[in-house]
Short mmCIF file of C-alpha atoms and ligand atoms in Angstrom, two decimals:
data_model
loop_
_atom_site.label_atom_id
_atom_site.label_comp_id
_atom_site.label_asym_id
_atom_site.label_seq_id
_atom_site.Cartn_x
_atom_site.Cartn_y
_atom_site.Cartn_z
CA MET A 27 -30.26 -29.43 -9.06
CA ARG A 28 -26.10 -28.61 -9.91
CA LYS A 29 -25.32 -25.75 -11.58
CA LYS A 30 -24.75 -25.57 -15.57
CA VAL A 31 -21.94 -24.08 -16.89
CA THR A 32 -20.92 -23.60 -20.82
CA VAL A 33 -17.58 -23.31 -21.66
CA VAL A 34 -17.46 -22.23 -25.74
CA GLY A 35 -14.22 -23.42 -27.23
CA ALA A 36 -12.71 -26.85 -26.55
CA GLY A 37 -9.35 -26.22 -27.00
CA HIS A 38 -6.50 -26.10 -24.49
CA VAL A 39 -8.00 -23.37 -22.00
CA GLY A 40 -11.60 -24.24 -22.70
CA ALA A 41 -11.02 -28.57 -22.27
CA THR A 42 -9.05 -28.82 -19.10
CA LEU A 43 -11.33 -25.74 -17.64
CA ALA A 44 -14.16 -27.94 -18.34
CA GLN A 45 -12.20 -30.55 -16.44
CA ARG A 46 -11.59 -28.35 -13.61
CA ILE A 47 -15.20 -28.04 -12.78
CA ALA A 48 -16.68 -31.26 -13.52
CA GLU A 49 -13.68 -32.74 -11.06
CA SER A 50 -14.72 -30.13 -8.46
CA GLY A 51 -17.88 -31.48 -8.76
CA LEU A 52 -19.40 -27.67 -9.16
CA ALA A 53 -21.58 -27.75 -12.16
CA ASP A 54 -22.65 -29.97 -15.30
CA VAL A 55 -20.49 -28.65 -18.05
CA VAL A 56 -21.38 -28.78 -21.76
CA LEU A 57 -18.56 -27.95 -23.57
CA VAL A 58 -19.26 -25.81 -27.59
CA ASP A 59 -16.83 -25.74 -30.06
CA LEU A 60 -16.76 -25.06 -34.12
CA ALA A 61 -15.39 -28.83 -34.95
CA GLU A 62 -17.31 -31.44 -35.27
CA GLY A 63 -16.74 -34.62 -32.83
CA ILE A 64 -14.32 -32.32 -30.95
CA PRO A 65 -16.19 -31.11 -27.98
CA GLN A 66 -18.01 -34.65 -28.17
CA GLY A 67 -14.93 -36.51 -27.83
CA LYS A 68 -13.35 -34.34 -25.19
CA ALA A 69 -16.69 -34.37 -23.24
CA LEU A 70 -17.81 -38.04 -23.43
CA ASP A 71 -13.46 -38.91 -22.23
CA LEU A 72 -14.10 -36.23 -19.28
CA LEU A 73 -17.49 -37.53 -18.19
CA GLU A 74 -15.73 -41.54 -18.28
CA ALA A 75 -12.97 -40.31 -15.90
CA GLY A 76 -15.98 -39.77 -13.62
CA PRO A 77 -16.63 -42.94 -12.19
CA ILE A 78 -12.49 -43.36 -10.77
CA LEU A 79 -12.74 -39.34 -9.51
CA GLY A 80 -15.89 -39.97 -7.85
CA HIS A 81 -18.02 -36.97 -9.32
CA ASP A 82 -21.02 -37.59 -11.16
CA SER A 83 -21.22 -33.87 -13.05
CA ARG A 84 -22.32 -34.68 -16.69
CA ILE A 85 -20.17 -33.40 -19.37
CA SER A 86 -21.57 -32.88 -22.94
CA GLY A 87 -20.14 -31.53 -25.98
CA ALA A 88 -22.48 -29.94 -28.81
CA ASN A 89 -21.72 -28.00 -32.15
CA SER A 90 -24.96 -25.69 -31.74
CA TYR A 91 -25.57 -23.66 -28.31
CA ASP A 92 -29.13 -24.95 -27.87
CA GLU A 93 -27.52 -27.32 -25.25
CA THR A 94 -26.32 -24.52 -22.90
CA ALA A 95 -29.87 -22.68 -22.20
CA GLY A 96 -30.27 -22.06 -18.98
CA SER A 97 -26.98 -21.58 -18.13
CA ASP A 98 -26.01 -20.25 -14.36
CA VAL A 99 -21.73 -19.44 -16.03
CA ILE A 100 -20.90 -19.30 -19.58
CA ILE A 101 -17.05 -19.24 -19.95
CA ILE A 102 -16.00 -17.96 -23.50
CA THR A 103 -12.35 -19.42 -24.83
CA ALA A 104 -13.01 -19.85 -28.63
CA GLY A 105 -10.57 -17.89 -31.09
CA LEU A 106 -6.91 -18.71 -31.85
CA ALA A 107 -4.29 -18.21 -29.62
CA ARG A 108 -0.82 -16.48 -29.99
CA LYS A 109 2.01 -17.84 -31.55
CA PRO A 110 5.75 -17.18 -30.87
CA GLY A 111 6.54 -13.25 -31.96
CA MET A 112 2.37 -12.85 -31.33
CA SER A 113 1.08 -9.90 -29.13
CA ARG A 114 -2.58 -10.43 -27.79
CA ASP A 115 -3.30 -7.82 -29.93
CA ASP A 116 -2.23 -9.07 -32.84
CA LEU A 117 -5.34 -12.12 -32.48
CA LEU A 118 -7.87 -8.72 -32.49
CA ALA A 119 -9.85 -8.54 -35.31
CA ALA A 120 -9.99 -12.61 -35.69
CA ASN A 121 -11.09 -13.23 -32.11
CA ALA A 122 -13.60 -10.23 -32.39
CA ASP A 123 -15.84 -12.01 -35.20
CA ILE A 124 -15.60 -15.45 -32.88
CA VAL A 125 -16.60 -13.54 -29.74
CA LYS A 126 -19.96 -11.85 -30.84
CA VAL A 127 -21.36 -14.90 -32.34
CA CYS A 128 -19.96 -16.94 -29.50
CA ALA A 129 -21.21 -14.81 -27.13
CA ALA A 130 -24.38 -13.31 -28.79
CA GLU A 131 -25.38 -17.42 -29.27
CA SER A 132 -25.06 -18.44 -25.75
CA GLY A 133 -25.93 -14.94 -24.02
CA LYS A 134 -29.47 -15.41 -25.57
CA ARG A 135 -30.26 -18.94 -24.55
CA SER A 136 -29.10 -18.18 -20.57
CA PRO A 137 -30.06 -14.59 -20.54
CA LYS A 138 -29.65 -14.04 -16.80
CA ALA A 139 -25.90 -15.73 -16.79
CA VAL A 140 -23.04 -14.25 -15.75
CA MET A 141 -20.53 -14.28 -18.52
CA ILE A 142 -16.93 -14.25 -18.47
CA VAL A 143 -14.51 -13.57 -21.28
CA VAL A 144 -11.32 -15.66 -21.59
CA THR A 145 -10.71 -15.02 -25.78
CA ASN A 146 -7.34 -12.68 -26.17
CA PRO A 147 -7.13 -10.10 -26.21
CA MET A 148 -9.00 -10.42 -23.21
CA ASP A 149 -9.93 -6.69 -21.84
CA VAL A 150 -11.08 -5.83 -25.55
CA MET A 151 -12.84 -9.13 -26.54
CA ALA A 152 -15.09 -8.08 -23.00
CA TYR A 153 -16.13 -5.35 -24.55
CA VAL A 154 -17.01 -7.02 -27.75
CA ALA A 155 -19.29 -9.54 -25.16
CA MET A 156 -20.87 -7.11 -23.39
CA LYS A 157 -21.65 -5.61 -27.06
CA ALA A 158 -23.23 -8.77 -28.45
CA THR A 159 -25.42 -9.79 -25.59
CA GLY A 160 -26.49 -6.32 -24.19
CA PHE A 161 -25.44 -7.75 -20.11
CA PRO A 162 -25.07 -5.13 -17.57
CA ARG A 163 -21.47 -4.69 -16.60
CA GLU A 164 -21.99 -6.87 -13.28
CA ARG A 165 -22.19 -9.81 -15.65
CA VAL A 166 -20.26 -9.92 -18.60
CA PHE A 167 -16.28 -9.56 -17.47
CA GLY A 168 -13.42 -11.45 -18.34
CA MET A 169 -9.89 -13.17 -17.17
CA GLY A 170 -6.87 -12.08 -17.04
CA GLY A 171 -5.76 -10.63 -13.08
CA VAL A 172 -6.11 -13.89 -11.17
CA LEU A 173 -3.74 -15.52 -14.48
CA ASP A 174 -1.36 -12.65 -14.07
CA SER A 175 -1.42 -12.64 -10.08
CA ALA A 176 -1.13 -16.39 -10.07
CA ARG A 177 2.47 -15.60 -11.87
CA PHE A 178 3.43 -13.05 -9.94
CA ARG A 179 3.29 -14.81 -6.82
CA THR A 180 4.56 -18.17 -8.12
CA PHE A 181 7.95 -15.74 -8.69
CA ILE A 182 7.79 -14.15 -5.56
CA ALA A 183 7.66 -17.68 -3.33
CA THR A 184 10.54 -18.98 -5.30
CA GLU A 185 12.44 -16.24 -5.12
CA LEU A 186 11.84 -15.97 -1.33
CA LYS A 187 11.81 -19.95 -0.82
CA VAL A 188 8.20 -19.57 0.74
CA SER A 189 4.82 -21.47 0.09
CA VAL A 190 2.66 -19.53 -2.55
CA GLU A 191 -0.43 -20.18 -0.35
CA ASN A 192 1.82 -17.23 1.50
CA THR A 193 1.41 -15.20 -0.92
CA HIS A 194 -0.54 -12.65 -2.65
CA ALA A 195 -0.11 -10.71 -5.22
CA PHE A 196 -2.09 -7.08 -7.25
CA VAL A 197 -1.91 -6.74 -10.69
CA LEU A 198 -3.58 -4.08 -12.40
CA GLY A 199 -4.55 -2.80 -15.60
CA GLY A 200 -5.43 -4.54 -19.14
CA HIS A 201 -4.44 -8.45 -19.79
CA GLY A 202 -1.61 -7.07 -21.93
CA ASP A 203 2.01 -5.55 -21.94
CA SER A 204 0.85 -2.97 -20.54
CA MET A 205 -0.31 -4.50 -17.36
CA VAL A 206 0.50 -3.05 -13.81
CA PRO A 207 1.73 -5.67 -11.35
CA LEU A 208 1.41 -3.57 -8.07
CA PRO A 209 4.70 -4.84 -5.76
CA ARG A 210 2.95 -2.26 -2.86
CA TYR A 211 -0.07 -4.06 -2.77
CA SER A 212 1.41 -7.49 -3.16
CA THR A 213 2.34 -9.79 0.41
CA VAL A 214 4.47 -12.64 1.43
CA ALA A 215 2.34 -12.94 4.87
CA GLY A 216 0.98 -10.25 4.66
CA ILE A 217 4.28 -8.35 4.68
CA PRO A 218 4.75 -6.45 1.81
CA ILE A 219 7.18 -7.42 -0.45
CA THR A 220 8.96 -4.16 -0.54
CA GLU A 221 9.73 -5.06 2.57
CA LEU A 222 11.76 -8.08 1.45
CA LEU A 223 13.37 -7.85 -1.92
CA LYS A 224 15.25 -5.57 -2.56
CA LYS A 225 14.08 -3.26 -5.57
CA GLU A 226 16.58 -4.97 -8.81
CA GLN A 227 14.65 -8.42 -7.48
CA ILE A 228 11.01 -7.19 -7.82
CA ASP A 229 11.68 -5.07 -10.76
CA ARG A 230 12.66 -8.59 -12.18
CA LEU A 231 9.67 -10.36 -11.12
CA VAL A 232 7.62 -7.50 -12.10
CA GLU A 233 9.48 -7.50 -15.55
CA ARG A 234 8.49 -11.68 -15.92
CA THR A 235 5.54 -11.07 -14.88
CA ARG A 236 4.41 -8.93 -17.69
CA ASN A 237 6.05 -11.36 -19.84
CA GLY A 238 4.78 -14.36 -18.97
CA GLY A 239 2.09 -15.13 -21.25
CA ALA A 240 5.27 -14.77 -24.36
CA GLU A 241 7.31 -17.02 -22.36
CA ILE A 242 5.26 -19.70 -22.13
CA VAL A 243 4.46 -19.25 -25.88
CA ALA A 244 8.34 -19.03 -26.95
CA LEU A 245 8.34 -22.20 -25.18
CA LEU A 246 5.51 -24.61 -26.67
CA LYS A 247 6.11 -23.00 -30.03
CA THR A 248 2.69 -24.29 -31.91
CA GLY A 249 0.33 -22.53 -28.78
CA SER A 250 0.12 -20.72 -25.08
CA ALA A 251 -0.73 -21.56 -21.71
CA TYR A 252 -3.55 -23.05 -20.84
CA TYR A 253 -3.02 -24.79 -17.16
CA ALA A 254 -3.13 -21.59 -14.78
CA PRO A 255 -5.17 -19.91 -17.12
CA SER A 256 -7.96 -22.65 -16.90
CA ALA A 257 -6.88 -22.73 -13.33
CA ALA A 258 -7.43 -18.98 -13.22
CA THR A 259 -10.69 -19.01 -14.76
CA ALA A 260 -12.40 -22.32 -12.95
CA GLU A 261 -11.55 -19.89 -9.34
CA MET A 262 -13.60 -17.28 -11.14
CA ALA A 263 -16.12 -19.32 -11.89
CA GLU A 264 -15.97 -21.20 -8.03
CA ALA A 265 -16.67 -17.67 -6.51
CA ILE A 266 -20.04 -16.97 -8.49
CA LEU A 267 -21.59 -20.29 -8.23
CA LEU A 268 -20.82 -20.87 -4.89
CA ASP A 269 -21.89 -16.76 -3.83
CA LYS A 270 -18.52 -16.72 -2.32
CA LYS A 271 -17.98 -12.75 -2.60
CA LYS A 272 -14.19 -13.07 -3.18
CA ILE A 273 -12.00 -10.77 -4.03
CA LEU A 274 -10.59 -10.77 -7.73
CA PRO A 275 -9.37 -9.16 -9.93
CA CYS A 276 -11.00 -8.75 -13.03
CA SER A 277 -11.11 -6.68 -16.32
CA VAL A 278 -14.74 -4.57 -15.78
CA TYR A 279 -16.21 -1.90 -17.79
CA LEU A 280 -15.40 1.03 -15.43
CA THR A 281 -18.10 3.84 -14.67
CA GLY A 282 -15.61 6.36 -13.04
CA GLU A 283 -13.75 3.72 -10.56
CA TYR A 284 -10.30 5.27 -10.55
CA GLY A 285 -11.05 7.90 -12.53
CA VAL A 286 -11.81 5.99 -15.96
CA ASN A 287 -15.15 5.68 -17.83
CA GLY A 288 -16.49 3.31 -20.68
CA VAL A 289 -13.59 1.04 -21.17
CA PHE A 290 -12.56 -2.58 -19.20
CA ALA A 291 -9.29 -2.69 -17.35
CA GLY A 292 -8.55 -5.15 -14.51
CA VAL A 293 -8.83 -4.25 -11.35
CA PRO A 294 -10.31 -6.07 -8.18
CA VAL A 295 -13.88 -6.83 -7.84
CA LYS A 296 -16.50 -9.22 -5.57
CA LEU A 297 -17.47 -12.12 -7.16
CA GLY A 298 -20.98 -13.62 -5.87
CA ALA A 299 -23.96 -15.14 -7.75
CA GLY A 300 -24.38 -11.70 -9.25
CA GLY A 301 -21.19 -11.44 -11.01
CA VAL A 302 -19.43 -8.59 -10.20
CA GLU A 303 -20.96 -7.33 -6.76
CA GLN A 304 -18.65 -4.55 -6.01
CA VAL A 305 -15.48 -2.64 -8.16
CA ILE A 306 -12.89 -2.28 -5.16
CA GLU A 307 -10.59 0.73 -5.57
CA VAL A 308 -7.15 0.93 -3.78
CA LYS A 309 -5.58 4.71 -3.84
CA LEU A 310 -2.86 4.97 -6.40
CA ASP A 311 0.70 6.75 -5.32
CA ALA A 312 1.50 9.21 -9.19
CA GLU A 313 3.63 5.99 -10.93
CA GLU A 314 0.97 3.47 -10.49
CA LYS A 315 -1.49 5.66 -11.56
CA ALA A 316 0.35 7.05 -14.64
CA GLY A 317 0.88 2.93 -15.45
CA PHE A 318 -2.56 2.09 -15.05
CA MET A 319 -3.85 4.69 -17.04
CA LYS A 320 -1.23 4.05 -20.09
CA SER A 321 -2.45 0.22 -19.25
CA VAL A 322 -5.72 1.93 -19.86
CA GLU A 323 -5.67 3.80 -23.25
CA ALA A 324 -4.26 0.66 -24.15
CA VAL A 325 -7.48 -1.22 -24.16
CA ARG A 326 -8.92 2.19 -25.43
CA SER A 327 -7.79 1.98 -28.13
CA GLY A 328 -8.48 -1.61 -29.05
CA CYS A 329 -12.36 -0.59 -28.07
CA ALA A 330 -12.52 1.89 -30.28
CA LYS A 331 -12.29 -0.52 -33.61
CA PHE A 332 -15.85 -1.98 -31.96
CA THR A 333 -17.65 1.50 -31.01
N1 NAD B 26 -6.83 -14.22 -20.49
C1 NAD B 26 -6.39 -15.13 -20.29
O1 NAD B 26 -5.60 -14.96 -19.64
C2 NAD B 26 -6.25 -15.84 -21.10
C3 NAD B 26 -5.11 -17.17 -21.15
C4 NAD B 26 -4.83 -18.16 -22.05
C5 NAD B 26 -5.56 -18.30 -22.73
N2 NAD B 26 -6.64 -17.49 -23.59
C6 NAD B 26 -6.84 -16.85 -24.66
O2 NAD B 26 -8.00 -17.74 -24.78
C7 NAD B 26 -8.12 -18.61 -26.50
C8 NAD B 26 -8.35 -20.16 -26.53
O3 NAD B 26 -6.82 -20.29 -26.18
P1 NAD B 26 -6.58 -22.04 -26.63
O4 NAD B 26 -5.26 -22.17 -26.34
O5 NAD B 26 -7.66 -22.88 -25.46
O6 NAD B 26 -6.64 -21.85 -27.91
P2 NAD B 26 -7.16 -23.42 -29.20
O7 NAD B 26 -6.87 -23.00 -30.19
O8 NAD B 26 -6.72 -25.12 -28.50
O9 NAD B 26 -8.58 -23.51 -28.69
C9 NAD B 26 -9.29 -22.88 -29.47
C10 NAD B 26 -11.02 -23.86 -29.97
O10 NAD B 26 -11.90 -22.31 -30.54
C11 NAD B 26 -12.13 -22.29 -31.27
N3 NAD B 26 -12.94 -21.90 -31.91
C12 NAD B 26 -12.71 -21.16 -33.09
N4 NAD B 26 -13.80 -20.54 -33.58
C13 NAD B 26 -14.92 -20.71 -32.75
C14 NAD B 26 -16.32 -20.48 -33.05
N5 NAD B 26 -16.70 -19.58 -33.63
N6 NAD B 26 -17.27 -21.54 -32.66
C15 NAD B 26 -16.78 -21.89 -31.39
N7 NAD B 26 -15.49 -22.26 -31.07
C16 NAD B 26 -14.98 -21.78 -32.33
C17 NAD B 26 -11.82 -24.09 -32.02
O11 NAD B 26 -11.96 -24.96 -32.73
C18 NAD B 26 -10.83 -24.56 -30.27
O12 NAD B 26 -10.74 -25.30 -30.30
C19 NAD B 26 -7.20 -18.26 -27.30
O13 NAD B 26 -7.71 -16.24 -27.46
C20 NAD B 26 -6.30 -17.17 -26.24
O14 NAD B 26 -5.08 -16.01 -26.37
C21 NAD B 26 -6.54 -15.94 -22.49
#
């Protein structure tokens, strides 16, 4: 039997994500949204692409959660997106109310599911979802690091004129303005970029990565990025659905790792059928550690509003 994925929020990120998952043939997809007709219409449109693209995934849309029962993976994308000049944190109060309901309603119908939170400010929303569902930290975590790393990889590949497939990048910390790209652990064909690029070049790429979301918001003016965010989330979903044990940066509730307790932050984890199967600790130098701690404290102050 095919696996089942629920995507809550049928907006830009949710609908594109549903498309990626359905077209990969990995799972059937249920798209849920408040807006009447939108999830049903988008689901039908996606379903009708099946004969052309050659996939048999079932895709349905709903305004309530009953159809989501028995999902293997639930992905929360519902909520407001940024407008120009807004930070992710400006979305906090409104999106917390939305995520609380979406996570609780979907979680109780699929109590064994793995939940991925995308809605911003993502690290705090992952905390809200964990509290709302009562899921253990292995089964509720956030998407941010895969996207931030992909942006860093894109900029590295462009700067060095090499294939993106040769680039690996490491971004730690919260998915916000204080995220911590780690050049020492970012490589091209296994060679650290610190040996390939000058400090000024690296600093420029790091800054562009930190601003990656805002750069797109400023260009679009009426919404935020969704092609790369949906690709990043689909990679995480695939790792879970296929039990790949893939190492990916995800926002996880830390319980002592990296010297941090009781807060979500982006760190490398092993993703498999059980969700987060291991948190991987890498050695940080003093400057990296300071950046990570600053980022963690920014998330902690957001979470404090919900404890
Ligand atoms: N974590 C990341 O890296 C990342 C990247 C991109 C976007 N995001 C975030 O993802 C979220 C969605 O972005 P988008 O571009 O798809 O926005 P969008 O406005 O296109 O879609 C949001 C959808 O959520 C729906 N919605 C609102 N309240 C709901 C509720 N209570 N129940 C069900 N559905 C509800 C809306 O009707 C809308 O269709 C935003 O918060 C955005 O900031 C996060």
